CSV table of C-alpha atoms and ligand atoms in Angstrom, one decimal:
chain,number,residue,atom,x,y,z
A,559,UNK,CA,47.0,-74.8,-91.1
A,560,UNK,CA,45.1,-71.8,-92.3
A,561,UNK,CA,45.8,-72.7,-96.0
A,562,UNK,CA,43.7,-75.7,-95.7
A,563,UNK,CA,40.7,-74.1,-93.7
A,564,UNK,CA,40.9,-71.4,-96.1
A,565,UNK,CA,40.5,-74.3,-98.9
A,566,UNK,CA,38.1,-76.0,-97.0
A,567,UNK,CA,36.3,-72.8,-96.7
A,568,UNK,CA,36.0,-72.1,-100.1
A,569,UNK,CA,35.7,-75.6,-101.2
A,570,UNK,CA,32.0,-75.5,-99.0
A,571,UNK,CA,30.9,-72.1,-101.2
A,572,UNK,CA,32.2,-73.6,-104.3
A,573,UNK,CA,29.2,-73.0,-107.0
A,574,UNK,CA,27.4,-71.1,-104.9
A,575,UNK,CA,26.0,-67.6,-106.9
A,576,UNK,CA,28.5,-64.4,-107.3
A,577,UNK,CA,26.7,-62.5,-104.1
A,578,UNK,CA,27.4,-65.3,-101.9
A,579,UNK,CA,31.5,-65.0,-103.1
A,580,UNK,CA,30.8,-61.6,-102.5
A,581,UNK,CA,30.0,-62.7,-99.0
A,582,UNK,CA,32.6,-65.0,-98.6
A,583,UNK,CA,35.6,-62.0,-99.3
A,584,UNK,CA,34.0,-59.8,-97.0
A,585,UNK,CA,33.9,-62.5,-94.6
A,586,UNK,CA,37.6,-63.2,-95.3
A,587,UNK,CA,38.6,-59.8,-95.0
A,588,UNK,CA,36.7,-59.1,-91.6
A,589,UNK,CA,38.9,-62.1,-91.0
A,590,UNK,CA,41.8,-60.9,-91.7
A,591,UNK,CA,41.5,-57.7,-90.0
A,592,UNK,CA,40.3,-60.2,-86.6
A,593,UNK,CA,44.1,-61.8,-87.4
A,594,UNK,CA,45.3,-58.4,-87.2
A,595,UNK,CA,43.8,-57.7,-83.5
A,596,UNK,CA,45.0,-61.0,-82.7
A,597,UNK,CA,48.5,-60.8,-83.2
A,598,UNK,CA,48.5,-56.8,-81.8
A,599,UNK,CA,47.0,-58.6,-78.4
A,600,UNK,CA,50.1,-61.2,-78.2
A,601,UNK,CA,52.8,-59.0,-79.3
A,602,UNK,CA,51.7,-56.8,-76.3
A,603,UNK,CA,51.7,-59.9,-74.1
A,604,UNK,CA,55.2,-60.8,-75.4
A,605,UNK,CA,56.2,-57.0,-74.8
A,606,UNK,CA,55.1,-57.1,-71.2
A,607,UNK,CA,56.8,-60.3,-70.5
A,608,UNK,CA,60.0,-59.5,-72.2
A,609,UNK,CA,61.9,-56.6,-71.8
A,610,UNK,CA,64.1,-56.6,-75.5
A,611,UNK,CA,64.5,-57.2,-79.2
A,612,UNK,CA,60.6,-58.1,-79.2
A,613,UNK,CA,60.0,-55.9,-82.3
A,614,UNK,CA,62.7,-57.7,-84.2
A,615,UNK,CA,61.7,-61.5,-83.6
A,616,UNK,CA,57.9,-60.1,-84.3
A,617,UNK,CA,59.1,-58.5,-87.7
A,618,UNK,CA,61.2,-62.4,-88.7
A,619,UNK,CA,57.8,-64.1,-87.4
A,620,UNK,CA,55.6,-62.1,-90.0
A,621,UNK,CA,58.5,-62.4,-92.4
A,622,UNK,CA,58.0,-58.2,-92.6
A,623,UNK,CA,61.4,-55.9,-92.0
A,624,UNK,CA,62.4,-54.9,-88.5
A,625,UNK,CA,61.9,-51.7,-89.0
A,626,UNK,CA,57.8,-52.7,-89.9
A,627,UNK,CA,58.4,-55.1,-86.6
A,628,UNK,CA,58.8,-52.2,-84.7
A,629,UNK,CA,56.3,-50.3,-86.3
A,630,UNK,CA,53.8,-53.7,-85.3
A,631,UNK,CA,55.2,-53.2,-81.5
A,632,UNK,CA,54.0,-49.9,-81.8
A,633,UNK,CA,50.5,-50.6,-82.9
A,634,UNK,CA,50.0,-53.5,-80.3
A,635,UNK,CA,51.8,-50.9,-77.4
A,636,UNK,CA,48.7,-48.4,-79.0
A,637,UNK,CA,45.7,-50.8,-78.6
A,638,UNK,CA,46.2,-51.0,-74.8
A,639,UNK,CA,45.5,-47.6,-75.3
A,640,UNK,CA,42.6,-47.5,-77.3
A,641,UNK,CA,40.0,-50.8,-76.5
A,642,UNK,CA,37.4,-49.3,-79.1
A,643,UNK,CA,40.0,-48.8,-81.7
A,644,UNK,CA,41.2,-52.6,-81.0
A,645,UNK,CA,37.4,-53.8,-81.1
A,646,UNK,CA,36.4,-52.0,-84.1
A,647,UNK,CA,39.5,-54.1,-85.2
A,648,UNK,CA,39.0,-57.6,-84.0
A,649,UNK,CA,34.7,-56.9,-85.5
A,650,UNK,CA,36.1,-56.1,-88.5
A,651,UNK,CA,34.9,-52.5,-88.9
A,652,UNK,CA,38.5,-51.2,-89.3
A,653,UNK,CA,40.9,-53.0,-91.3
A,654,UNK,CA,45.0,-53.0,-89.9
A,655,UNK,CA,45.6,-49.6,-91.8
A,656,UNK,CA,43.1,-47.4,-90.9
A,657,UNK,CA,43.5,-48.3,-87.0
A,658,UNK,CA,47.1,-48.0,-87.6
A,659,UNK,CA,46.0,-44.3,-89.2
A,660,UNK,CA,44.1,-43.6,-86.0
A,661,UNK,CA,47.6,-44.7,-84.1
A,662,UNK,CA,50.2,-42.4,-85.5
A,663,UNK,CA,47.4,-39.6,-85.5
A,664,UNK,CA,47.2,-39.6,-81.8
A,665,UNK,CA,50.5,-40.6,-81.3
A,666,UNK,CA,51.4,-37.4,-79.8
A,667,UNK,CA,49.0,-37.2,-77.2
A,668,UNK,CA,48.4,-37.9,-73.7
A,669,UNK,CA,47.6,-41.3,-72.9
A,670,UNK,CA,44.0,-39.9,-71.2
A,671,UNK,CA,43.5,-37.3,-74.9
A,672,UNK,CA,44.1,-40.5,-76.7
A,673,UNK,CA,41.2,-42.3,-75.0
A,674,UNK,CA,38.8,-39.3,-75.5
A,675,UNK,CA,39.6,-39.6,-79.0
A,676,UNK,CA,39.4,-43.8,-79.2
A,677,UNK,CA,35.9,-43.6,-77.2
A,678,UNK,CA,34.6,-40.6,-79.4
A,679,UNK,CA,35.7,-42.4,-82.7
A,680,UNK,CA,35.7,-45.8,-82.4
A,681,UNK,CA,32.9,-46.8,-79.2
A,682,UNK,CA,30.0,-46.9,-82.2
A,683,UNK,CA,31.3,-48.2,-85.5
A,684,UNK,CA,28.7,-46.0,-87.2
A,685,UNK,CA,31.0,-42.5,-86.7
A,686,UNK,CA,33.6,-43.7,-89.0
A,687,UNK,CA,31.8,-46.3,-91.4
A,688,UNK,CA,31.9,-45.8,-94.9
A,689,UNK,CA,35.1,-43.0,-94.5
A,690,UNK,CA,38.5,-43.4,-96.2
A,691,UNK,CA,41.8,-43.7,-95.2
A,692,UNK,CA,42.5,-40.0,-95.7
A,693,UNK,CA,38.7,-38.9,-94.3
A,694,UNK,CA,40.3,-41.1,-91.1
A,695,UNK,CA,43.1,-39.3,-90.5
A,696,UNK,CA,41.5,-36.1,-91.0
A,697,UNK,CA,39.1,-36.5,-88.0
A,698,UNK,CA,41.0,-37.6,-86.0
A,699,UNK,CA,43.8,-34.6,-86.8
A,700,UNK,CA,40.9,-32.4,-86.1
A,701,UNK,CA,40.1,-33.9,-82.9
A,702,UNK,CA,43.3,-33.9,-81.5
A,703,UNK,CA,44.2,-30.4,-83.0
A,704,UNK,CA,41.4,-29.3,-80.7
A,705,UNK,CA,42.3,-31.1,-77.7
A,706,UNK,CA,46.2,-30.4,-77.4
A,707,UNK,CA,46.6,-27.9,-80.2
A,708,UNK,CA,50.4,-27.7,-78.4
A,709,UNK,CA,51.3,-31.5,-79.1
A,710,UNK,CA,50.7,-30.7,-82.8
A,711,UNK,CA,52.7,-27.9,-82.6
A,712,UNK,CA,55.6,-30.0,-81.2
A,713,UNK,CA,54.9,-32.8,-83.2
A,714,UNK,CA,55.3,-30.8,-86.3
A,715,UNK,CA,58.9,-29.6,-84.8
A,716,UNK,CA,59.9,-33.1,-84.6
A,717,UNK,CA,58.7,-33.9,-88.1
A,718,UNK,CA,61.5,-31.9,-89.4
A,719,UNK,CA,63.8,-34.1,-87.7
A,720,UNK,CA,62.7,-36.8,-89.8
A,721,UNK,CA,64.0,-35.5,-93.2
A,722,UNK,CA,66.5,-37.2,-95.1
A,723,UNK,CA,67.1,-37.8,-98.5
A,724,UNK,CA,66.6,-41.8,-100.6
A,725,UNK,CA,67.0,-43.5,-103.8
A,726,UNK,CA,65.1,-46.4,-104.7
A,727,UNK,CA,65.0,-47.7,-108.6
A,728,UNK,CA,62.4,-47.0,-111.0
A,729,UNK,CA,62.3,-49.1,-113.9
A,730,UNK,CA,63.9,-48.6,-117.4
A,731,UNK,CA,67.1,-47.9,-115.4
A,732,UNK,CA,65.5,-44.8,-114.4
A,733,UNK,CA,65.9,-44.3,-110.2
A,734,UNK,CA,63.7,-41.8,-108.3
A,735,UNK,CA,65.9,-39.6,-105.9
A,736,UNK,CA,63.5,-38.3,-102.9
A,737,UNK,CA,64.0,-35.7,-100.4
A,738,UNK,CA,61.7,-35.3,-97.7
A,739,UNK,CA,61.5,-32.0,-96.0
A,740,UNK,CA,60.2,-29.6,-94.7
A,741,UNK,CA,57.0,-28.4,-96.7
A,742,UNK,CA,58.8,-24.6,-96.9
A,743,UNK,CA,62.5,-26.0,-98.1
A,744,UNK,CA,60.6,-28.7,-100.2
A,745,UNK,CA,58.4,-25.7,-101.8
A,746,UNK,CA,61.4,-23.5,-102.0
A,747,UNK,CA,63.8,-26.4,-103.7
A,748,UNK,CA,60.7,-26.9,-106.1
A,749,UNK,CA,59.8,-23.5,-107.0
A,750,UNK,CA,63.4,-22.7,-107.2
A,751,UNK,CA,64.0,-25.1,-110.5
A,752,UNK,CA,60.8,-24.4,-111.6
A,753,UNK,CA,61.3,-20.4,-111.9
A,754,UNK,CA,65.0,-21.0,-113.8
A,755,UNK,CA,63.7,-23.7,-116.3
A,756,UNK,CA,60.8,-21.7,-117.4
A,757,UNK,CA,63.4,-18.8,-117.8
A,758,UNK,CA,65.8,-21.0,-119.8
A,759,UNK,CA,62.7,-22.6,-122.0
A,760,UNK,CA,61.1,-19.3,-122.1
A,761,UNK,CA,64.5,-17.6,-124.2
A,762,UNK,CA,65.3,-20.4,-125.9
A,763,UNK,CA,67.8,-21.9,-124.4
A,764,UNK,CA,66.7,-25.1,-123.4
A,765,UNK,CA,67.2,-26.8,-126.7
A,766,UNK,CA,64.5,-29.3,-127.3
A,767,UNK,CA,64.5,-30.2,-123.7
A,768,UNK,CA,61.0,-30.2,-122.0
A,769,UNK,CA,60.8,-27.9,-118.9
A,770,UNK,CA,60.5,-31.5,-116.7
A,771,UNK,CA,63.4,-32.3,-118.5
A,772,UNK,CA,65.5,-29.1,-117.3
A,773,UNK,CA,64.4,-29.1,-113.7
A,774,UNK,CA,65.3,-32.7,-113.4
A,775,UNK,CA,69.0,-31.1,-115.1
A,776,UNK,CA,69.6,-28.1,-113.0
A,777,UNK,CA,68.7,-30.6,-109.9
A,778,UNK,CA,71.1,-32.8,-111.4
A,779,UNK,CA,74.1,-30.1,-112.1
A,780,UNK,CA,73.4,-28.0,-108.8
A,781,UNK,CA,73.5,-30.9,-106.4
A,782,UNK,CA,76.6,-33.0,-108.1
A,783,UNK,CA,78.4,-29.8,-108.4
A,784,UNK,CA,79.6,-30.1,-112.3
A,785,UNK,CA,78.8,-26.7,-112.8
A,786,UNK,CA,80.9,-25.7,-110.3
A,787,UNK,CA,84.9,-25.0,-110.5
A,788,UNK,CA,86.0,-27.7,-108.6
A,789,UNK,CA,83.4,-30.7,-108.8
A,790,UNK,CA,83.8,-33.1,-106.0
A,791,UNK,CA,84.4,-36.7,-107.5
A,792,UNK,CA,81.7,-39.0,-106.6
A,793,UNK,CA,82.0,-43.0,-106.8
A,794,UNK,CA,79.3,-45.8,-108.0
A,795,UNK,CA,80.1,-48.8,-107.2
A,796,UNK,CA,79.9,-51.4,-109.6
A,797,UNK,CA,80.3,-54.9,-109.9
A,798,UNK,CA,80.0,-56.7,-113.2
A,799,UNK,CA,81.8,-60.1,-114.8
A,800,UNK,CA,84.5,-60.1,-116.7
A,801,UNK,CA,82.8,-61.9,-119.3
A,802,UNK,CA,79.7,-59.2,-119.3
A,803,UNK,CA,82.8,-56.2,-118.8
A,804,UNK,CA,85.5,-58.0,-122.0
A,805,UNK,CA,83.5,-60.2,-123.9
A,806,UNK,CA,79.6,-60.1,-124.7
A,807,UNK,CA,78.4,-61.6,-121.7
A,808,UNK,CA,74.4,-60.3,-120.9
A,809,UNK,CA,75.1,-60.8,-117.0
A,810,UNK,CA,73.7,-57.8,-115.3
A,811,UNK,CA,76.3,-55.9,-112.9
A,812,UNK,CA,75.5,-54.9,-109.7
A,813,UNK,CA,75.6,-50.6,-109.0
A,814,UNK,CA,75.8,-50.5,-105.0
A,815,UNK,CA,72.2,-49.0,-103.8
A,816,UNK,CA,70.4,-49.4,-107.1
A,817,UNK,CA,70.0,-52.9,-108.6
A,818,UNK,CA,71.3,-55.0,-111.7
A,819,UNK,CA,71.5,-52.9,-114.2
A,820,UNK,CA,72.0,-54.4,-118.2
A,821,UNK,CA,75.8,-55.3,-118.9
A,822,UNK,CA,75.5,-53.1,-121.9
A,823,UNK,CA,74.6,-49.7,-119.8
A,824,UNK,CA,78.2,-51.0,-117.3
A,825,UNK,CA,80.1,-51.3,-120.0
A,826,UNK,CA,79.2,-48.0,-121.5
A,827,UNK,CA,79.5,-45.9,-118.7
A,828,UNK,CA,83.3,-47.6,-118.1
A,829,UNK,CA,83.9,-47.2,-122.4
A,830,UNK,CA,83.2,-43.7,-122.4
A,831,UNK,CA,84.0,-42.3,-118.3
A,832,UNK,CA,85.6,-39.3,-119.7
A,833,UNK,CA,89.2,-37.6,-118.7
A,834,UNK,CA,87.3,-36.4,-115.2
A,835,UNK,CA,86.0,-39.2,-114.0
A,836,UNK,CA,88.4,-41.6,-112.0
A,837,UNK,CA,87.5,-45.2,-112.9
A,838,UNK,CA,88.4,-47.4,-110.3
A,839,UNK,CA,88.5,-51.3,-110.8
A,840,UNK,CA,89.3,-54.1,-108.4
A,841,UNK,CA,89.5,-57.5,-109.0
A,842,UNK,CA,87.4,-60.0,-107.3
A,843,UNK,CA,87.2,-63.5,-107.6
A,844,UNK,CA,84.0,-65.6,-107.6
A,845,UNK,CA,83.1,-69.1,-108.3
A,846,UNK,CA,81.8,-69.2,-111.8
A,847,UNK,CA,79.1,-72.5,-110.7
A,848,UNK,CA,77.5,-70.4,-108.1
A,849,UNK,CA,78.5,-67.2,-108.1
A,850,UNK,CA,79.7,-67.1,-104.2
A,851,UNK,CA,82.8,-65.2,-103.6
A,852,UNK,CA,85.9,-66.4,-102.0
A,853,UNK,CA,87.0,-66.4,-99.0
A,854,UNK,CA,89.7,-63.4,-97.4
A,855,UNK,CA,90.8,-64.1,-94.0
A,856,UNK,CA,92.3,-60.9,-91.3
A,857,UNK,CA,93.0,-61.5,-88.0
A,858,UNK,CA,91.9,-57.8,-87.2
A,859,UNK,CA,89.2,-57.6,-84.7
A,860,UNK,CA,87.2,-54.6,-86.7
A,861,UNK,CA,87.3,-55.7,-90.6
A,862,UNK,CA,89.9,-54.1,-92.2
A,863,UNK,CA,88.8,-52.2,-95.2
A,864,UNK,CA,89.2,-54.3,-98.3
A,865,UNK,CA,87.4,-57.2,-96.1
A,866,UNK,CA,84.4,-54.8,-95.3
A,867,UNK,CA,84.1,-54.0,-98.7
A,868,UNK,CA,84.1,-57.4,-99.5
A,869,UNK,CA,81.6,-58.6,-97.7
A,870,UNK,CA,79.4,-55.3,-98.7
A,871,UNK,CA,80.1,-56.9,-102.5
A,872,UNK,CA,78.8,-60.1,-101.5
A,873,UNK,CA,75.6,-59.2,-98.9
A,874,UNK,CA,74.6,-56.2,-101.2
A,875,UNK,CA,72.0,-55.2,-98.5
A,876,UNK,CA,71.4,-56.1,-94.4
A,877,UNK,CA,70.9,-59.8,-94.3
A,878,UNK,CA,68.5,-60.0,-91.6
A,879,UNK,CA,65.8,-62.0,-93.3
A,880,UNK,CA,63.4,-59.8,-95.1
A,881,UNK,CA,65.2,-56.5,-94.6
A,882,UNK,CA,66.6,-55.0,-97.4
A,883,UNK,CA,68.0,-51.7,-95.4
A,884,UNK,CA,71.2,-50.7,-96.6
A,885,UNK,CA,74.7,-52.1,-94.9
A,886,UNK,CA,75.9,-49.9,-92.1
A,887,UNK,CA,77.9,-52.8,-90.4
A,888,UNK,CA,79.8,-55.7,-90.9
A,889,UNK,CA,78.6,-57.9,-88.1
A,890,UNK,CA,81.2,-61.0,-86.4
A,891,UNK,CA,78.2,-63.2,-86.7
A,892,UNK,CA,79.8,-65.5,-84.1
A,893,UNK,CA,80.4,-62.5,-81.4
A,894,UNK,CA,84.1,-61.9,-81.4
A,895,UNK,CA,84.5,-62.7,-77.6
A,896,UNK,CA,83.1,-65.8,-78.3
A,897,UNK,CA,85.7,-66.9,-80.2
A,898,UNK,CA,84.2,-65.4,-83.7
A,899,UNK,CA,86.9,-64.7,-86.0
A,900,UNK,CA,87.2,-61.5,-88.4
A,901,UNK,CA,87.0,-63.2,-91.5
A,902,UNK,CA,84.4,-63.4,-94.6
A,903,UNK,CA,83.2,-66.5,-93.0
A,904,UNK,CA,82.0,-65.0,-89.7
A,905,UNK,CA,81.4,-61.4,-91.7
A,906,UNK,CA,78.0,-60.2,-92.5
A,907,UNK,CA,76.4,-56.6,-93.7
A,908,UNK,CA,74.0,-55.5,-91.2
A,909,UNK,CA,71.9,-52.2,-90.9
A,910,UNK,CA,72.5,-50.5,-88.1
A,911,UNK,CA,68.9,-52.0,-86.3
A,912,UNK,CA,69.6,-55.2,-87.2
A,913,UNK,CA,73.1,-55.0,-86.2
A,914,UNK,CA,71.8,-53.2,-82.8
A,915,UNK,CA,68.7,-55.9,-82.5
A,916,UNK,CA,71.4,-58.9,-82.2
A,917,UNK,CA,73.2,-57.7,-79.4
A,918,UNK,CA,70.1,-57.9,-77.1
A,919,UNK,CA,70.2,-61.5,-75.2
A,920,UNK,CA,69.5,-64.1,-76.3
A,921,UNK,CA,70.4,-64.3,-79.7
A,922,UNK,CA,72.7,-66.6,-81.5
A,923,UNK,CA,73.9,-66.5,-85.1
A,924,UNK,CA,76.4,-69.1,-86.1
A,925,UNK,CA,78.1,-69.1,-90.3
A,926,UNK,CA,77.0,-72.6,-91.7
A,927,UNK,CA,78.0,-72.3,-95.3
A,928,UNK,CA,80.8,-70.8,-97.3
A,929,UNK,CA,78.9,-70.9,-100.7
A,930,UNK,CA,76.6,-69.3,-101.4
A,931,UNK,CA,77.2,-67.9,-97.7
A,932,UNK,CA,74.9,-68.6,-95.4
A,933,UNK,CA,74.1,-67.8,-91.7
A,934,UNK,CA,71.4,-69.0,-89.3
A,935,UNK,CA,69.8,-67.4,-86.8
A,936,UNK,CA,68.1,-68.2,-83.5
A,937,UNK,CA,66.2,-66.0,-81.6
A,938,UNK,CA,65.4,-65.5,-78.1
A,939,UNK,CA,62.4,-68.0,-78.2
A,940,UNK,CA,64.4,-70.9,-80.6
A,941,UNK,CA,63.0,-70.1,-83.7
A,942,UNK,CA,65.6,-70.3,-86.7
A,943,UNK,CA,65.9,-68.3,-89.8
A,944,UNK,CA,68.4,-68.8,-92.7
A,945,UNK,CA,69.8,-66.2,-94.1
A,946,UNK,CA,71.2,-66.9,-97.7
A,947,UNK,CA,73.7,-64.0,-99.6
A,948,UNK,CA,72.8,-63.2,-103.3
A,949,UNK,CA,74.8,-64.6,-106.5
A,950,UNK,CA,77.1,-62.2,-107.8
A,951,UNK,CA,76.9,-61.8,-111.1
A,952,UNK,CA,78.7,-65.1,-112.9
A,953,UNK,CA,82.1,-64.7,-114.1
A,954,UNK,CA,82.9,-66.5,-117.3
A,955,UNK,CA,84.7,-70.5,-116.6
A,956,UNK,CA,87.5,-69.6,-119.0
A,957,UNK,CA,89.6,-66.8,-117.9
A,958,UNK,CA,89.9,-63.9,-120.0
A,959,UNK,CA,93.6,-62.1,-120.3
A,960,UNK,CA,93.1,-59.1,-117.6
A,961,UNK,CA,93.9,-55.6,-119.8
A,962,UNK,CA,95.2,-52.6,-117.9
A,963,UNK,CA,91.9,-50.9,-117.0
A,964,UNK,CA,90.5,-49.1,-114.0
A,965,UNK,CA,87.2,-50.4,-112.9
A,966,UNK,CA,85.6,-53.5,-110.7
A,967,UNK,CA,85.0,-56.9,-112.0
A,968,UNK,CA,84.2,-60.1,-110.6
A,969,UNK,CA,86.9,-62.5,-111.7
A,970,UNK,CA,86.5,-66.4,-111.6
A,971,UNK,CA,88.1,-68.1,-108.4
B,1790,LIG,ZN1,68.5,-54.9,-91.2
């Protein structure tokens, strides 16, 4: 429907000059802001009418992760306290992200102080006109610091609670390990690595490594304890097809917490596992045609370890559409109390937030297909969404004689 209208609009203006095209781009941009304002208003209305899980349902409707859904809900609530900001968004004078920055910078304030900033900065569009993201944040933060300095101190103290370490893939089989730390700790970590790397480079002990490479090597050594007396064993879980491991198959292997890597790199890890490395291999059976895992059954209510691992391997990340958070819970798709069995078919890997949202009133789910595993989620408003497990690396059709190896492979079912 919207597609048609935009196509109509662009068709009407086709053949116009460059200036008209620029005008059209601005008009569409204004429209996006106005849409964001409308979404915020509707979300707030839903929020007032219902008590739970609005964020999760808004996320599905917007094709976003539940985490983002929570943020959209917070934004919608804030817009009710910031009518001038909402008006600028509606008029296209602010876009959704800049309005979000104003919400973030005033989040620690009382309703009154927040309203003051809303009025001072947004009652006249000229006040923030031409300011970039950073300048808008800085302006709001400076005013917040004047109105309630204690709130900013409390906020800084609370922010410490958000410290964490995360991992995400980088190109070329590299990875970013990121730590969000209080500024003093972060600077200490960096300065410490830099000082020792400078020292090694300066005294010629770094070989032909650059300072950056030495810093990275020191970080790995110190965190994994490789250089200490009793290193802690850690596990890197790899799913690889039998053909890719034993033959010359090139189906990528999957590394938990990272993603796909070329088969050759996984083979290399296995071949060159040193004596100290514990290499464990579990056989998992998959259908050569679809890459779907074959089933396991169990009577226990809690998912037993083997079955839980099976579900982790099959689902890889939270199964809620558009959520790619790591799996924290193995959930009964159809609740155990409603007669849902503890089985691979009725099990799904979910992140903590999605598992919690699904328990709220009015949410229902039902497994509908075993291969590739698919279940259907029905939201309290009656909208349905399907979640299908990703296919595994496909095993060879012809079974290769198993050897005495110790690692993790996918076999043909
Ligand atoms: Zn999730």
